[in-house]
Short mmCIF file of N, CA and C and ligand atoms in Angstrom, two decimals:
data_model
loop_
_atom_site.label_atom_id
_atom_site.label_comp_id
_atom_site.label_asym_id
_atom_site.label_seq_id
_atom_site.Cartn_x
_atom_site.Cartn_y
_atom_site.Cartn_z
N MET A 30 80.03 7.36 142.13
CA MET A 30 78.16 7.01 141.02
C MET A 30 78.75 5.77 140.95
N ALA A 31 78.49 5.28 140.66
CA ALA A 31 78.37 3.35 139.68
C ALA A 31 78.52 4.02 138.06
N SER A 32 78.58 3.32 137.60
CA SER A 32 78.82 3.75 135.80
C SER A 32 77.90 2.87 135.12
N ASN A 33 77.65 1.54 135.72
CA ASN A 33 76.32 0.43 135.64
C ASN A 33 74.82 1.55 135.78
N LYS A 34 73.45 0.64 134.93
CA LYS A 34 72.21 1.24 135.16
C LYS A 34 72.20 -0.20 136.54
N LEU A 35 72.72 -0.27 137.96
CA LEU A 35 71.44 -1.56 138.35
C LEU A 35 71.60 0.31 139.00
N LYS A 36 70.32 -0.79 140.19
CA LYS A 36 70.06 -0.33 141.29
C LYS A 36 70.97 -0.72 142.96
N PRO A 37 70.94 0.38 144.00
CA PRO A 37 70.90 -0.94 144.77
C PRO A 37 70.41 -0.96 145.78
N PRO A 38 69.59 -2.09 146.75
CA PRO A 38 67.93 -2.90 146.83
C PRO A 38 68.27 -1.39 148.62
N LYS A 39 66.96 -1.51 148.63
CA LYS A 39 66.25 -0.52 149.51
C LYS A 39 67.50 -1.54 150.90
N SER A 40 67.06 -2.08 151.05
CA SER A 40 68.87 -2.89 152.83
C SER A 40 68.76 -3.86 151.74
N VAL A 41 69.50 -4.73 152.44
CA VAL A 41 70.21 -6.13 152.45
C VAL A 41 70.57 -6.75 153.70
N ARG A 42 69.99 -7.31 154.63
CA ARG A 42 69.81 -8.46 155.47
C ARG A 42 71.41 -9.61 155.42
N ILE A 43 72.03 -9.68 156.04
CA ILE A 43 73.46 -10.99 155.32
C ILE A 43 72.85 -11.53 156.61
N ASP A 44 72.21 -12.90 156.73
CA ASP A 44 72.04 -13.67 157.69
C ASP A 44 72.46 -15.13 157.94
N PHE A 45 73.95 -15.37 158.10
CA PHE A 45 74.97 -16.43 158.03
C PHE A 45 75.36 -16.88 159.41
N LYS A 46 74.72 -17.70 159.20
CA LYS A 46 75.25 -18.39 161.05
C LYS A 46 75.64 -19.58 160.59
N PRO A 47 76.88 -19.65 160.71
CA PRO A 47 78.09 -20.44 160.42
C PRO A 47 78.82 -20.96 161.61
N SER A 48 79.37 -22.43 161.51
CA SER A 48 79.25 -23.65 162.17
C SER A 48 80.52 -23.01 163.05
N PRO A 49 80.85 -23.38 164.01
CA PRO A 49 82.49 -22.57 165.04
C PRO A 49 83.51 -23.26 163.55
N ARG A 50 83.88 -24.23 162.63
CA ARG A 50 84.77 -23.94 161.90
C ARG A 50 84.82 -23.60 160.98
N GLN A 51 83.48 -22.89 160.49
CA GLN A 51 83.12 -21.16 158.84
C GLN A 51 83.81 -20.26 159.96
N TYR A 52 83.35 -20.98 161.90
CA TYR A 52 83.64 -18.99 161.38
C TYR A 52 84.72 -19.14 161.81
N GLU A 53 85.86 -19.98 162.35
CA GLU A 53 87.12 -19.56 162.28
C GLU A 53 87.02 -19.39 161.02
N LEU A 54 87.33 -19.70 160.26
CA LEU A 54 87.74 -19.37 159.10
C LEU A 54 87.23 -17.51 158.30
N TRP A 55 85.85 -17.52 158.79
CA TRP A 55 85.36 -16.64 158.92
C TRP A 55 85.93 -14.63 158.77
N LYS A 56 86.11 -15.16 160.30
CA LYS A 56 87.57 -14.14 160.79
C LYS A 56 88.93 -13.75 160.32
N LEU A 57 88.90 -15.29 159.39
CA LEU A 57 90.26 -15.08 159.49
C LEU A 57 90.01 -14.07 158.00
N LEU A 58 89.14 -14.00 157.03
CA LEU A 58 89.01 -13.70 156.19
C LEU A 58 88.53 -12.29 155.55
N GLN A 59 88.54 -11.77 156.90
CA GLN A 59 88.35 -10.39 157.68
C GLN A 59 88.57 -8.65 156.79
N PRO A 60 89.41 -8.57 156.46
CA PRO A 60 90.13 -7.52 156.14
C PRO A 60 90.72 -7.01 157.50
N ASP A 61 90.58 -6.30 158.75
CA ASP A 61 90.35 -6.12 159.56
C ASP A 61 90.47 -6.80 160.80
N PHE A 62 91.24 -7.27 160.17
CA PHE A 62 91.91 -9.28 161.77
C PHE A 62 93.22 -9.70 162.17
N CYS A 63 93.52 -9.28 163.65
CA CYS A 63 94.66 -9.69 163.59
C CYS A 63 93.84 -11.26 164.27
N PRO A 64 94.73 -12.31 164.08
CA PRO A 64 94.03 -13.42 164.28
C PRO A 64 95.30 -13.79 166.00
N LEU A 65 96.02 -13.65 166.51
CA LEU A 65 96.82 -13.17 167.06
C LEU A 65 95.69 -12.82 168.52
N TYR A 66 95.28 -10.72 167.96
CA TYR A 66 94.61 -10.38 168.73
C TYR A 66 92.52 -10.04 169.16
N GLY A 67 93.01 -10.31 166.94
CA GLY A 67 91.55 -10.23 167.18
C GLY A 67 91.09 -8.84 166.64
N ALA A 68 90.36 -7.87 166.62
CA ALA A 68 89.98 -6.83 165.59
C ALA A 68 91.14 -5.83 165.54
N GLY A 69 91.52 -4.87 164.69
CA GLY A 69 92.24 -3.44 163.79
C GLY A 69 93.39 -4.01 163.54
N ILE A 70 93.72 -3.37 162.35
CA ILE A 70 94.84 -3.08 161.41
C ILE A 70 95.08 -2.31 160.98
N GLN A 71 96.51 -1.77 161.23
CA GLN A 71 96.57 -0.53 160.46
C GLN A 71 97.44 -0.26 160.56
N GLN A 72 97.30 0.36 159.24
CA GLN A 72 98.94 0.43 158.03
C GLN A 72 99.75 2.06 159.05
N VAL A 73 101.60 0.82 158.99
CA VAL A 73 102.68 1.83 159.06
C VAL A 73 104.09 1.99 158.46
N LEU A 74 104.32 2.95 158.29
CA LEU A 74 105.23 4.00 156.96
C LEU A 74 106.12 2.23 157.61
N ILE A 75 106.63 1.87 156.73
CA ILE A 75 108.00 1.17 157.30
C ILE A 75 108.73 2.63 156.32
N GLY A 76 108.88 3.08 155.09
CA GLY A 76 109.80 3.53 154.47
C GLY A 76 109.34 4.27 153.27
N TYR A 77 110.34 4.54 152.65
CA TYR A 77 110.08 5.13 151.30
C TYR A 77 111.19 4.38 149.85
N ASP A 78 110.52 4.35 148.90
CA ASP A 78 111.07 3.30 147.88
C ASP A 78 111.82 4.79 147.25
N ILE A 79 112.81 4.12 145.83
CA ILE A 79 113.54 4.47 145.94
C ILE A 79 113.33 6.07 144.63
N ASN A 80 111.39 5.69 144.41
CA ASN A 80 111.22 7.40 143.62
C ASN A 80 110.10 7.76 145.04
N ARG A 81 110.63 7.75 146.21
CA ARG A 81 109.99 8.35 147.16
C ARG A 81 109.01 7.80 148.06
N ASN A 82 108.49 6.98 147.16
CA ASN A 82 106.69 6.96 147.45
C ASN A 82 106.68 6.31 148.77
N PRO A 83 105.94 6.91 149.57
CA PRO A 83 106.07 5.77 151.49
C PRO A 83 105.43 4.38 151.32
N GLN A 84 106.15 3.74 151.57
CA GLN A 84 105.53 2.45 151.82
C GLN A 84 104.99 2.19 153.04
N TYR A 85 104.08 0.63 153.23
CA TYR A 85 103.56 0.76 154.36
C TYR A 85 103.33 -0.64 154.56
N LYS A 86 102.74 -0.75 156.03
CA LYS A 86 103.02 -2.03 156.24
C LYS A 86 101.16 -2.43 157.06
N PRO A 87 100.76 -3.65 156.69
CA PRO A 87 99.49 -3.45 157.59
C PRO A 87 100.46 -3.68 159.25
N GLN A 88 99.32 -3.90 160.11
CA GLN A 88 99.71 -4.61 161.46
C GLN A 88 99.01 -4.24 162.68
N CYS A 89 99.78 -5.92 163.81
CA CYS A 89 97.83 -4.99 164.06
C CYS A 89 98.51 -3.75 164.97
N ILE A 90 96.92 -3.56 165.83
CA ILE A 90 97.04 -2.00 166.15
C ILE A 90 96.98 -1.99 167.46
N LYS A 91 97.60 -3.80 168.16
CA LYS A 91 97.15 -4.20 169.56
C LYS A 91 97.88 -4.52 170.09
N CYS A 92 98.66 -5.78 169.88
CA CYS A 92 99.83 -6.37 169.63
C CYS A 92 100.86 -6.12 168.36
N LEU A 93 100.71 -5.76 167.94
CA LEU A 93 101.46 -5.11 166.99
C LEU A 93 102.30 -6.00 165.56
N ASN A 94 101.23 -7.27 165.51
CA ASN A 94 102.24 -8.60 164.82
C ASN A 94 102.02 -7.87 163.82
N GLN A 95 102.94 -8.42 163.07
CA GLN A 95 102.90 -8.28 161.44
C GLN A 95 102.99 -8.57 160.34
N ASN A 96 102.24 -10.72 161.56
CA ASN A 96 102.61 -12.03 160.76
C ASN A 96 101.04 -11.98 160.18
N LEU A 97 101.20 -11.73 159.00
CA LEU A 97 99.25 -11.78 159.21
C LEU A 97 99.26 -11.86 157.92
N PRO A 98 98.51 -12.79 158.05
CA PRO A 98 97.54 -14.08 156.81
C PRO A 98 97.36 -13.56 156.16
N GLN A 99 98.02 -14.24 153.93
CA GLN A 99 98.32 -13.88 152.91
C GLN A 99 97.19 -14.60 152.44
N LEU A 100 97.08 -15.60 152.65
CA LEU A 100 97.02 -16.83 152.06
C LEU A 100 95.94 -17.61 152.95
N ILE A 101 94.61 -17.58 152.92
CA ILE A 101 93.79 -18.79 153.88
C ILE A 101 93.64 -20.07 153.46
N LEU A 102 93.73 -20.70 153.85
CA LEU A 102 93.36 -22.92 153.17
C LEU A 102 92.04 -22.92 154.47
N GLY A 103 90.70 -23.51 153.71
CA GLY A 103 90.10 -24.01 154.12
C GLY A 103 89.87 -25.88 153.31
N GLY A 104 89.93 -26.90 154.31
CA GLY A 104 90.42 -28.75 153.95
C GLY A 104 88.65 -28.49 154.44
N GLY A 105 88.60 -30.11 154.10
CA GLY A 105 86.88 -31.29 155.03
C GLY A 105 87.71 -31.53 153.77
N SER A 106 86.15 -33.23 153.82
CA SER A 106 84.95 -33.39 153.47
C SER A 106 83.98 -32.75 152.58
N ALA A 107 83.32 -33.64 151.49
CA ALA A 107 82.81 -32.72 150.86
C ALA A 107 81.10 -32.73 151.50
N GLY A 108 80.82 -31.79 151.81
CA GLY A 108 79.58 -30.95 151.95
C GLY A 108 80.00 -30.60 153.16
N GLY A 109 81.13 -30.13 153.10
CA GLY A 109 80.81 -28.98 154.51
C GLY A 109 80.58 -27.92 155.21
N GLY A 110 80.28 -27.17 153.66
CA GLY A 110 79.93 -25.90 153.84
C GLY A 110 81.69 -24.94 153.54
N LYS A 111 82.39 -25.49 153.19
CA LYS A 111 83.49 -24.77 152.09
C LYS A 111 83.54 -23.56 151.18
N SER A 112 82.39 -23.80 150.09
CA SER A 112 81.96 -23.32 149.36
C SER A 112 80.88 -22.70 149.31
N TYR A 113 80.04 -22.53 150.68
CA TYR A 113 78.41 -21.80 150.76
C TYR A 113 79.79 -20.34 151.53
N LEU A 114 80.89 -20.51 152.05
CA LEU A 114 80.91 -19.81 153.06
C LEU A 114 81.98 -18.23 152.19
N GLY A 115 82.54 -19.93 151.31
CA GLY A 115 83.44 -18.74 150.41
C GLY A 115 82.55 -17.78 149.57
N SER A 116 81.28 -18.47 149.05
CA SER A 116 80.73 -17.51 148.48
C SER A 116 79.22 -16.52 149.33
N VAL A 117 80.05 -16.39 150.48
CA VAL A 117 79.04 -15.40 151.55
C VAL A 117 79.97 -14.83 151.35
N TRP A 118 80.83 -14.62 151.26
CA TRP A 118 81.89 -13.83 151.70
C TRP A 118 82.35 -13.31 150.97
N LEU A 119 82.62 -13.95 149.23
CA LEU A 119 82.97 -12.94 148.14
C LEU A 119 81.34 -12.36 148.33
N ILE A 120 80.30 -12.07 148.36
CA ILE A 120 79.10 -11.83 148.02
C ILE A 120 78.83 -10.26 148.99
N SER A 121 79.32 -11.32 150.46
CA SER A 121 79.12 -9.68 151.50
C SER A 121 80.09 -8.65 151.32
N SER A 122 81.12 -8.78 151.02
CA SER A 122 82.69 -7.58 150.75
C SER A 122 82.22 -7.40 149.14
N CYS A 123 81.62 -7.54 148.44
CA CYS A 123 80.83 -7.10 147.06
C CYS A 123 80.27 -6.18 147.44
N ILE A 124 79.28 -6.37 148.08
CA ILE A 124 78.50 -5.40 148.76
C ILE A 124 79.42 -4.16 150.03
N ARG A 125 79.75 -4.51 150.25
CA ARG A 125 80.30 -4.18 152.05
C ARG A 125 81.84 -2.36 151.10
N PHE A 126 82.04 -2.74 150.37
CA PHE A 126 82.90 -2.01 148.60
C PHE A 126 82.78 -1.97 147.96
N ASP A 127 82.96 -1.33 147.05
CA ASP A 127 82.75 -0.60 145.74
C ASP A 127 84.31 -0.78 145.13
N ASN A 128 83.09 -1.19 144.32
CA ASN A 128 84.10 -1.00 143.03
C ASN A 128 85.54 -2.17 142.79
N ILE A 129 84.84 -3.44 143.91
CA ILE A 129 86.42 -4.25 143.85
C ILE A 129 86.34 -5.31 142.45
N ARG A 130 87.87 -6.39 142.92
CA ARG A 130 87.35 -7.82 141.86
C ARG A 130 87.23 -8.03 142.38
N ALA A 131 86.87 -10.03 142.70
CA ALA A 131 87.15 -10.74 143.29
C ALA A 131 87.15 -12.00 141.96
N VAL A 132 87.12 -12.85 142.46
CA VAL A 132 87.37 -14.28 141.54
C VAL A 132 87.28 -15.40 141.84
N VAL A 133 86.06 -16.15 141.68
CA VAL A 133 86.12 -17.72 142.24
C VAL A 133 87.16 -18.36 141.02
N ALA A 134 86.92 -19.55 141.48
CA ALA A 134 88.89 -19.62 140.49
C ALA A 134 87.35 -21.99 140.94
N ARG A 135 87.40 -23.03 140.15
CA ARG A 135 88.03 -23.54 139.89
C ARG A 135 87.93 -25.05 138.54
N LYS A 136 88.54 -25.60 139.34
CA LYS A 136 89.39 -25.88 138.67
C LYS A 136 88.94 -26.06 137.35
N THR A 137 88.32 -26.93 135.39
CA THR A 137 87.89 -26.17 135.21
C THR A 137 85.47 -25.30 135.26
N LEU A 138 86.02 -24.89 134.47
CA LEU A 138 84.60 -23.58 134.11
C LEU A 138 83.49 -24.83 134.39
N LYS A 139 83.49 -25.93 133.30
CA LYS A 139 82.40 -26.47 133.84
C LYS A 139 81.86 -27.29 135.47
N SER A 140 82.43 -27.35 136.15
CA SER A 140 82.43 -27.82 137.56
C SER A 140 82.60 -26.42 138.62
N LEU A 141 82.26 -24.76 138.07
CA LEU A 141 82.18 -23.71 138.17
C LEU A 141 80.85 -23.12 138.23
N LYS A 142 80.43 -24.17 137.49
CA LYS A 142 78.85 -23.19 136.67
C LYS A 142 78.38 -24.18 137.04
N GLU A 143 78.36 -26.56 137.59
CA GLU A 143 77.09 -26.27 137.61
C GLU A 143 77.27 -26.71 139.55
N SER A 144 78.40 -25.58 139.73
CA SER A 144 78.52 -25.81 141.73
C SER A 144 78.65 -24.50 142.73
N THR A 145 79.07 -23.94 141.66
CA THR A 145 79.97 -22.76 142.23
C THR A 145 79.18 -21.35 141.76
N TRP A 146 79.22 -21.41 141.16
CA TRP A 146 78.26 -20.07 140.39
C TRP A 146 76.70 -20.59 141.38
N ASN A 147 76.36 -21.45 140.87
CA ASN A 147 74.63 -22.54 141.57
C ASN A 147 74.49 -21.54 142.60
N THR A 148 75.51 -21.69 143.82
CA THR A 148 75.12 -21.18 145.40
C THR A 148 75.26 -19.81 145.26
N ILE A 149 76.25 -19.57 144.87
CA ILE A 149 76.29 -17.88 144.88
C ILE A 149 75.13 -17.04 144.71
N LYS A 150 74.19 -18.08 142.83
CA LYS A 150 72.95 -17.48 142.82
C LYS A 150 71.54 -17.14 143.82
N LEU A 151 72.34 -18.55 144.50
CA LEU A 151 71.19 -18.59 145.84
C LEU A 151 71.32 -18.12 146.54
N ILE A 152 72.63 -17.85 147.22
CA ILE A 152 73.02 -16.86 148.15
C ILE A 152 72.24 -15.30 147.46
N LEU A 153 71.79 -14.51 146.63
CA LEU A 153 71.62 -13.63 146.29
C LEU A 153 70.42 -13.74 145.88
N LYS A 154 69.83 -14.82 145.79
CA LYS A 154 68.38 -14.66 145.77
C LYS A 154 67.92 -14.90 147.49
N ASP A 155 68.33 -15.47 147.98
CA ASP A 155 67.92 -15.42 149.82
C ASP A 155 68.43 -14.41 149.80
N LEU A 156 69.25 -13.56 149.72
CA LEU A 156 69.23 -12.14 149.82
C LEU A 156 68.46 -11.08 149.46
N GLY A 157 67.33 -11.73 148.54
CA GLY A 157 66.54 -10.06 147.87
C GLY A 157 66.47 -9.95 146.68
N LEU A 158 68.04 -9.91 146.62
CA LEU A 158 68.60 -9.10 145.55
C LEU A 158 68.32 -9.61 144.36
N LYS A 159 67.66 -8.68 142.81
CA LYS A 159 66.90 -9.64 141.77
C LYS A 159 68.26 -9.07 140.25
N GLU A 160 68.22 -9.66 140.26
CA GLU A 160 68.76 -9.44 139.04
C GLU A 160 67.91 -9.05 137.87
N ASP A 161 69.09 -7.64 137.17
CA ASP A 161 69.27 -7.12 136.00
C ASP A 161 68.32 -5.54 136.60
N VAL A 162 68.93 -5.78 138.23
CA VAL A 162 67.97 -4.36 138.96
C VAL A 162 69.45 -3.96 139.60
N ASN A 163 69.78 -6.00 141.01
CA ASN A 163 70.74 -4.70 140.94
C ASN A 163 72.14 -5.51 141.31
N PHE A 164 71.92 -6.64 140.00
CA PHE A 164 73.04 -7.35 139.57
C PHE A 164 73.00 -7.69 138.50
N LYS A 165 73.82 -7.49 137.51
CA LYS A 165 73.82 -8.20 136.21
C LYS A 165 74.83 -9.78 135.95
N ILE A 166 74.78 -10.85 135.39
CA ILE A 166 75.53 -11.57 134.94
C ILE A 166 75.32 -11.32 133.40
N ASN A 167 77.11 -12.13 133.35
CA ASN A 167 76.92 -12.56 132.05
C ASN A 167 78.37 -13.32 131.66
N ASN A 168 76.98 -14.66 131.03
CA ASN A 168 77.32 -16.04 130.90
C ASN A 168 79.02 -15.57 130.52
N LEU A 169 78.93 -15.11 129.15
CA LEU A 169 79.67 -15.17 128.44
C LEU A 169 81.19 -15.21 128.92
N GLU A 170 80.82 -13.29 129.16
CA GLU A 170 82.53 -13.04 129.80
C GLU A 170 82.56 -14.21 131.87
N GLY A 171 81.59 -14.45 131.90
CA GLY A 171 81.66 -14.96 133.00
C GLY A 171 81.77 -14.67 134.26
N THR A 172 81.35 -12.85 134.46
CA THR A 172 81.60 -12.07 135.27
C THR A 172 79.69 -11.06 136.23
N LEU A 173 79.59 -11.29 136.88
CA LEU A 173 78.94 -10.61 138.68
C LEU A 173 78.51 -9.27 138.27
N LEU A 174 78.12 -8.97 137.82
CA LEU A 174 78.16 -7.05 138.20
C LEU A 174 77.67 -7.53 139.09
N PHE A 175 77.80 -5.88 140.18
CA PHE A 175 77.33 -4.96 141.67
C PHE A 175 76.74 -4.10 140.91
N TRP A 176 75.69 -3.83 141.96
CA TRP A 176 74.88 -2.07 141.46
C TRP A 176 76.39 -0.96 141.75
N ASN A 177 76.93 -1.59 142.28
CA ASN A 177 78.33 -0.47 143.24
C ASN A 177 79.72 -0.76 142.35
N ASP A 178 79.64 -1.40 140.74
CA ASP A 178 80.94 -1.36 140.59
C ASP A 178 81.25 -3.50 140.56
N SER A 179 80.97 -3.38 141.49
CA SER A 179 81.79 -4.51 142.15
C SER A 179 81.99 -6.08 141.55
N VAL A 180 83.09 -6.75 141.52
CA VAL A 180 82.77 -7.71 140.71
C VAL A 180 82.76 -9.11 140.71
N ILE A 181 82.21 -10.32 140.38
CA ILE A 181 82.98 -11.67 140.46
C ILE A 181 83.53 -12.12 138.90
N ILE A 182 84.59 -12.18 139.45
CA ILE A 182 84.71 -12.81 137.85
C ILE A 182 85.65 -14.55 137.96
N MET A 183 84.69 -15.39 137.38
CA MET A 183 84.45 -17.43 137.22
C MET A 183 86.03 -17.62 135.79
N LYS A 184 87.17 -18.28 137.14
CA LYS A 184 88.28 -18.31 135.95
C LYS A 184 88.71 -19.80 136.63
N GLU A 185 88.60 -20.57 135.09
CA GLU A 185 89.10 -22.27 135.47
C GLU A 185 90.88 -22.33 135.46
N MET A 186 90.54 -23.53 136.34
CA MET A 186 92.53 -23.66 136.70
C MET A 186 92.96 -24.86 136.01
N ALA A 187 92.35 -25.20 135.31
CA ALA A 187 93.19 -26.06 134.54
C ALA A 187 94.01 -25.98 133.71
N ASP A 188 94.16 -24.60 132.93
CA ASP A 188 94.44 -24.44 132.30
C ASP A 188 95.84 -23.35 132.60
N CYS A 189 96.38 -23.46 133.84
CA CYS A 189 97.07 -22.67 135.01
C CYS A 189 98.08 -23.55 134.98
N LEU A 190 97.70 -24.98 135.42
CA LEU A 190 98.55 -25.87 136.36
C LEU A 190 99.69 -26.02 135.36
N VAL A 191 100.32 -25.70 136.67
CA VAL A 191 102.14 -25.86 135.81
C VAL A 191 102.94 -27.74 137.14
N LEU A 192 101.55 -27.80 138.29
CA LEU A 192 102.59 -28.47 138.63
C LEU A 192 101.39 -30.23 139.05
N LYS A 193 101.76 -31.23 138.63
CA LYS A 193 100.48 -32.16 139.29
C LYS A 193 100.80 -33.45 139.37
N1 ADP B 230 76.31 -22.01 157.29
C1 ADP B 230 75.71 -22.23 156.14
N2 ADP B 230 74.33 -22.25 156.42
C2 ADP B 230 73.65 -23.06 156.08
N3 ADP B 230 73.73 -23.82 155.13
C3 ADP B 230 74.94 -23.28 154.52
C4 ADP B 230 76.25 -23.33 155.32
N4 ADP B 230 77.10 -24.15 155.62
C5 ADP B 230 76.35 -25.26 153.89
N5 ADP B 230 75.58 -25.04 154.28
C6 ADP B 230 74.97 -26.20 152.75
O1 ADP B 230 74.95 -27.01 153.23
C7 ADP B 230 74.92 -27.74 151.53
C8 ADP B 230 77.21 -28.04 151.09
O2 ADP B 230 78.26 -27.10 151.42
P1 ADP B 230 78.99 -26.75 150.42
O3 ADP B 230 79.74 -25.35 150.36
O4 ADP B 230 78.86 -27.48 148.84
O5 ADP B 230 80.17 -27.74 150.90
P2 ADP B 230 81.93 -28.43 149.57
O6 ADP B 230 82.10 -26.88 149.07
O7 ADP B 230 82.47 -27.94 151.76
O8 ADP B 230 81.85 -29.56 149.51
C9 ADP B 230 75.20 -26.72 150.53
O9 ADP B 230 73.68 -26.90 150.09
C10 ADP B 230 75.02 -25.23 151.13
O10 ADP B 230 73.54 -24.17 150.86
MG1 MG B 231 82.98 -27.07 146.85
#
């Protein structure tokens, strides 16, 4: 049971129609996906650390590939749908899993508020989710909290850039 006072919606239907290139990225962003075989990841025991805690590594259930992507990059010209895809992914992940923390970052908070944050709010509206009923926005903290305690956090990258 979530600790906030928000309520789950009666139903949510995510009707996302990705372009072929967006679909490639979408598949790679799924937690249970092997890029060589397709679906199905399992955690295999690889040994124990000095405190005798078991250590696991993810691998494909079919092809046993352990070379799974940790960092997924999407490129292309403005208007190609990168931010939209990322926003649908963040929201659908927050709905699917309880109590997760997702971060959305841009170079400046200003650009984040003017673009991606609006895309996120628009998608929430399209899904029929209601502010202060199903989710809550804290503009001061830059957070978006869902009924199941999952949260999207806004971050500014400008301050942490070390290489130019
Ligand atoms: N699969 C899609 N379904 C519906 N609208 C989309 C889709 N992909 C992109 N869009 C729309 O296209 C526009 C540009 O997409 P955006 O994500 O802002 O591009 P980028 O971040 O790559 O510059 C946005 O208004 C977005 O709503
Ligand atoms: Mg963008």
